[in-house]
JSON list of C-alpha atoms in Angstrom, two decimals:
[
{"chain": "A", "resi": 1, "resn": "UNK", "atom": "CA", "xyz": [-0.95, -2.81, -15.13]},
{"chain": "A", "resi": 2, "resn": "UNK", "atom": "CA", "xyz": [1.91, -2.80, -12.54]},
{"chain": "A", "resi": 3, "resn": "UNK", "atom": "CA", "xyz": [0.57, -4.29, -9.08]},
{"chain": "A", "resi": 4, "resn": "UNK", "atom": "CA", "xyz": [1.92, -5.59, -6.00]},
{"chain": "A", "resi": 5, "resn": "UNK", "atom": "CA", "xyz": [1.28, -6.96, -2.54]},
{"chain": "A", "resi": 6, "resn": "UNK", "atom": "CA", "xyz": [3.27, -5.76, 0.59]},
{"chain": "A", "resi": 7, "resn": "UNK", "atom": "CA", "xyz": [3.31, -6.81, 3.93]},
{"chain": "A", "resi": 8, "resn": "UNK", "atom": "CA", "xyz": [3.42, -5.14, 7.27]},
{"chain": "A", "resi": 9, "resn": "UNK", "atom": "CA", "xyz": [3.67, -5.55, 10.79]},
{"chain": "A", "resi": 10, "resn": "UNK", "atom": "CA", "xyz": [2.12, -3.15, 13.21]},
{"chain": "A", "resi": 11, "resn": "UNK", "atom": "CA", "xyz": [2.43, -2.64, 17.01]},
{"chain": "A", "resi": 12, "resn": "UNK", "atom": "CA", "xyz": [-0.57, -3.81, 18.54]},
{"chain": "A", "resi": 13, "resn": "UNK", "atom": "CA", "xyz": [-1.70, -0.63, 20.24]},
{"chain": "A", "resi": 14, "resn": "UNK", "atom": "CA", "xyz": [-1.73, 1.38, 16.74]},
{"chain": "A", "resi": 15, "resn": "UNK", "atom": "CA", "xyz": [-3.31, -1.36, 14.61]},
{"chain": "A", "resi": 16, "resn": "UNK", "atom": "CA", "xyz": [-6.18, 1.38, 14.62]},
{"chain": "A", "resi": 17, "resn": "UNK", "atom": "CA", "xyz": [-3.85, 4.45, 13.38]},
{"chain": "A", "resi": 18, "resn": "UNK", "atom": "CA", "xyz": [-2.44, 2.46, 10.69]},
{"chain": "A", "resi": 19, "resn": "UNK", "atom": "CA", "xyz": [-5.69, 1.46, 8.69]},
{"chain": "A", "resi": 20, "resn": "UNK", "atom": "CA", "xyz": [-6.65, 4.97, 8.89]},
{"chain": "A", "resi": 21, "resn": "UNK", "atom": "CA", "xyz": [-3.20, 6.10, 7.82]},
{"chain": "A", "resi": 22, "resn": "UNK", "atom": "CA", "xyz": [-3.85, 3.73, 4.97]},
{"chain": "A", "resi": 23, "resn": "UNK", "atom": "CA", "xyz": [-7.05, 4.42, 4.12]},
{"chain": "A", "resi": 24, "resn": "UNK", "atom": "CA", "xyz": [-6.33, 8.23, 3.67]},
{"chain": "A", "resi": 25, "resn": "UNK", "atom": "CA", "xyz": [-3.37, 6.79, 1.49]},
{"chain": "A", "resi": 26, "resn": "UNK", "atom": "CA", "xyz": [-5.70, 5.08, -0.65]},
{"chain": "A", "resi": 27, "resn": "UNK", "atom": "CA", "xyz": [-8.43, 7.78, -0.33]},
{"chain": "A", "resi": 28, "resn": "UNK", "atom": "CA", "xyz": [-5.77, 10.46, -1.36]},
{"chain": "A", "resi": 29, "resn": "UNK", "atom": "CA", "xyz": [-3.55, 8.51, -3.98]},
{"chain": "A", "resi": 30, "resn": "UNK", "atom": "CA", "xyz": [-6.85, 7.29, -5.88]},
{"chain": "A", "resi": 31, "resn": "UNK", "atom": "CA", "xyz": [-8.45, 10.85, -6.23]},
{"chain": "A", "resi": 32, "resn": "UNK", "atom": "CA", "xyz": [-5.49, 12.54, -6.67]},
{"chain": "A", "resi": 33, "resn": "UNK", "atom": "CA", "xyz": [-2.65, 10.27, -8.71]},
{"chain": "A", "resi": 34, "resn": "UNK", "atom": "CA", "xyz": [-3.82, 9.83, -12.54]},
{"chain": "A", "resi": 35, "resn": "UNK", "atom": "CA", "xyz": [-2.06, 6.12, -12.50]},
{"chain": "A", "resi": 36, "resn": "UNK", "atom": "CA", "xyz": [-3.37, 5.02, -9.14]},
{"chain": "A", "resi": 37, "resn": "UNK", "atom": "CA", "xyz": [-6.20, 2.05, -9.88]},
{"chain": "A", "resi": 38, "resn": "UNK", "atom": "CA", "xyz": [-6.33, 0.29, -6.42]},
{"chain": "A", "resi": 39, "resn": "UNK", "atom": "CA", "xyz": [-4.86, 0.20, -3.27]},
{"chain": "A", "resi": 40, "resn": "UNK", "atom": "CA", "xyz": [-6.69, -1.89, -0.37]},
{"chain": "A", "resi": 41, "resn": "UNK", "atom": "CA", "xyz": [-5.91, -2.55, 2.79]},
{"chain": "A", "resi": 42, "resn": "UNK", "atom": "CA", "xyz": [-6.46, -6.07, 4.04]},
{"chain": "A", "resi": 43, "resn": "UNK", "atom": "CA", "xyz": [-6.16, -7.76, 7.36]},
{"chain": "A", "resi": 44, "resn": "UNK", "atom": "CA", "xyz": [-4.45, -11.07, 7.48]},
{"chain": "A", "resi": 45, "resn": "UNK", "atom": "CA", "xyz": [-6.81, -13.46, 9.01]},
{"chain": "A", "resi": 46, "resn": "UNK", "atom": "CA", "xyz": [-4.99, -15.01, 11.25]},
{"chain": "A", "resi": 47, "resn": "UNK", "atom": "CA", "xyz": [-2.65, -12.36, 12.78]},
{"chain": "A", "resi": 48, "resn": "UNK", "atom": "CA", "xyz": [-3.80, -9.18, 13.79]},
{"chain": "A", "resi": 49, "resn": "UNK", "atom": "CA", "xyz": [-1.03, -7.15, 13.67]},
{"chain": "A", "resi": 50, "resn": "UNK", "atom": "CA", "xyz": [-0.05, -8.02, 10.16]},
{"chain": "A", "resi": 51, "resn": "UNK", "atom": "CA", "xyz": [-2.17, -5.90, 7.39]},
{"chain": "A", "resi": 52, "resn": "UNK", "atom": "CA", "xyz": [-1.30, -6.29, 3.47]},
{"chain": "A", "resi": 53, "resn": "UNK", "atom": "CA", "xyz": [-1.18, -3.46, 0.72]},
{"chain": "A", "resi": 54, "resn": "UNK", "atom": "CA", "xyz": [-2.50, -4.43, -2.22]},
{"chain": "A", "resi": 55, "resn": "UNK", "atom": "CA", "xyz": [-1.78, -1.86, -4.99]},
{"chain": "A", "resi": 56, "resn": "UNK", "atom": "CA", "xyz": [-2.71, -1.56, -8.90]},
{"chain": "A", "resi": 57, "resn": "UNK", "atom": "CA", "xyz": [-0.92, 1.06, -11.40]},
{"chain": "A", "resi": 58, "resn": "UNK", "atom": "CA", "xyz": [-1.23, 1.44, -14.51]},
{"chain": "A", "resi": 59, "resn": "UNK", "atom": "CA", "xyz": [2.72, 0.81, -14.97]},
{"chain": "A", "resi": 60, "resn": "UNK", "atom": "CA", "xyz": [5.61, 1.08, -13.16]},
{"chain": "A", "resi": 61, "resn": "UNK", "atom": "CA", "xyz": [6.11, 4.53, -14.06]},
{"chain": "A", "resi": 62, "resn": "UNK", "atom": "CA", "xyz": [2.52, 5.51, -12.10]},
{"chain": "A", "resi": 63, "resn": "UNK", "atom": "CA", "xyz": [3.99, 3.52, -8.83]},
{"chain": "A", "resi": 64, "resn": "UNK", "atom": "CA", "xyz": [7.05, 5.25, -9.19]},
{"chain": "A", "resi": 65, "resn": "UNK", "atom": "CA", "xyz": [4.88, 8.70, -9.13]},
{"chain": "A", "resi": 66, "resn": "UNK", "atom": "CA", "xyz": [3.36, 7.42, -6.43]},
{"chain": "A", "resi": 67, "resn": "UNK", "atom": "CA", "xyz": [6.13, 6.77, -4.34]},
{"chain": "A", "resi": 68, "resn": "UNK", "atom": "CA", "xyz": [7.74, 9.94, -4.92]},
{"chain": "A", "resi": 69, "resn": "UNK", "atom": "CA", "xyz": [4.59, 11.61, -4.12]},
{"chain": "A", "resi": 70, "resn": "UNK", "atom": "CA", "xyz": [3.24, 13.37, -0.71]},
{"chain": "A", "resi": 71, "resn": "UNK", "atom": "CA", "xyz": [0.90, 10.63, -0.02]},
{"chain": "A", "resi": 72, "resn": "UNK", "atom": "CA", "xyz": [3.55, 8.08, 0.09]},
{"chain": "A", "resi": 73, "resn": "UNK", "atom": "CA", "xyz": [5.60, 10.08, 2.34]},
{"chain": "A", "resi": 74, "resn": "UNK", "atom": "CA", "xyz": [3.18, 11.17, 4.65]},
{"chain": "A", "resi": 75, "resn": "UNK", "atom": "CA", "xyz": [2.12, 7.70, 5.25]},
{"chain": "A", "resi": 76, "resn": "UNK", "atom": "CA", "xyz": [5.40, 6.63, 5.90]},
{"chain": "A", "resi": 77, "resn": "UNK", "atom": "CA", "xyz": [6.06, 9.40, 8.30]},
{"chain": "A", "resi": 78, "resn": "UNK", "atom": "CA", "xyz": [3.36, 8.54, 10.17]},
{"chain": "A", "resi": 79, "resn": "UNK", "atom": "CA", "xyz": [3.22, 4.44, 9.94]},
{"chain": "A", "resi": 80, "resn": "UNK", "atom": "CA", "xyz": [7.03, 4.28, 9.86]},
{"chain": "A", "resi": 81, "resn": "UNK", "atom": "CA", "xyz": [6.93, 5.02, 14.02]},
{"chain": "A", "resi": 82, "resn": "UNK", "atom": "CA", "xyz": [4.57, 1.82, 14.23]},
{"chain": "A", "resi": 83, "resn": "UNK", "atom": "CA", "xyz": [4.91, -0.37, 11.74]},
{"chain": "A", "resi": 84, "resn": "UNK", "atom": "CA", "xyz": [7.55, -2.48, 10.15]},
{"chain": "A", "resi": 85, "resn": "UNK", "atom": "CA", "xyz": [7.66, -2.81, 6.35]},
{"chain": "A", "resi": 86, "resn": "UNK", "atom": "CA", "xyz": [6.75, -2.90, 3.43]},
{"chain": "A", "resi": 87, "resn": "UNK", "atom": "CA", "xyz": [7.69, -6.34, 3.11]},
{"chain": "A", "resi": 88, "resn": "UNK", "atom": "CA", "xyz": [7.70, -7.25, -0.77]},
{"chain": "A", "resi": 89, "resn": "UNK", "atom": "CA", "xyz": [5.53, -9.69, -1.59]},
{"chain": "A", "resi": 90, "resn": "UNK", "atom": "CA", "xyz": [4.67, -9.82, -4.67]},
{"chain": "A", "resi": 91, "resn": "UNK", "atom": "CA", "xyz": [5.86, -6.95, -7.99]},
{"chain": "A", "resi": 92, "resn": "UNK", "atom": "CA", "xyz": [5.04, -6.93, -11.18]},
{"chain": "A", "resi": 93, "resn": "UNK", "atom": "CA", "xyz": [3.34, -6.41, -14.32]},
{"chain": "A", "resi": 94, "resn": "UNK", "atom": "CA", "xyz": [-0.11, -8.14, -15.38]},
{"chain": "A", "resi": 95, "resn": "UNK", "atom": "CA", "xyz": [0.71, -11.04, -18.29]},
{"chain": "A", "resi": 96, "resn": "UNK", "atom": "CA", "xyz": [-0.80, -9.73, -21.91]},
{"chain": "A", "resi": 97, "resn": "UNK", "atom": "CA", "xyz": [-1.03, -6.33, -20.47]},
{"chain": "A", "resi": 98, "resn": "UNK", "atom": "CA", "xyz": [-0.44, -3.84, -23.24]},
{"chain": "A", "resi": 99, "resn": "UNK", "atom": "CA", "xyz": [1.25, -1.46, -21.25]},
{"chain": "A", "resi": 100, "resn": "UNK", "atom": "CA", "xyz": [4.02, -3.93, -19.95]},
{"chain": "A", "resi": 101, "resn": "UNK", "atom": "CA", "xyz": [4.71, -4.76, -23.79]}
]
């Protein structure tokens, strides 16, 4: 399993459009990407205008569908006015995963 854990910084006044542009993201990549196991969206709890992506794959090569994908780019067309990121977090693959052997 391939997962990671972004950051990003939204504009106060669209905090609103960017959870649903992420949500749709999510809603979208999970019902329509074969390799997509998780993607929430969480709020950090003590600044509001920074939300995390936390993603699950199930390898690199399903994130890399992903982010070639329309999803991906229609999020970042839209968030990309309002938000700044991703900021990496945290990559990788899942110790004693099969599929990272």
């Amino acid at each position: 399993m391939y997962q990671f854990l972004v950051s990003f910084t939204v504009q106060p006044e669209h905090r609103d459009d960017f959870v649903r542009a992420a949500h749709r993201t999510a809603r979208d990549s999970l019902a329509n990407e074969p390799g997509s196991h998780r993607f929430e969206v969480i709020a950090d709890e003590e600044n509001p205008d920074v939300f995390y992506l936390n993603e699950v794959y199930a390898d690199v090569e399903a994130f890399n569908a992903h982010a070639t994908g329309p999803y991906f780019g229609a999020f970042f067309a839209e968030a990309g006015a309002y938000a700044e990121g991703p900021t990496w977090l945290m990559r990788g693959n899942l110790v004693g995963d099969k599929a990272a052997a």
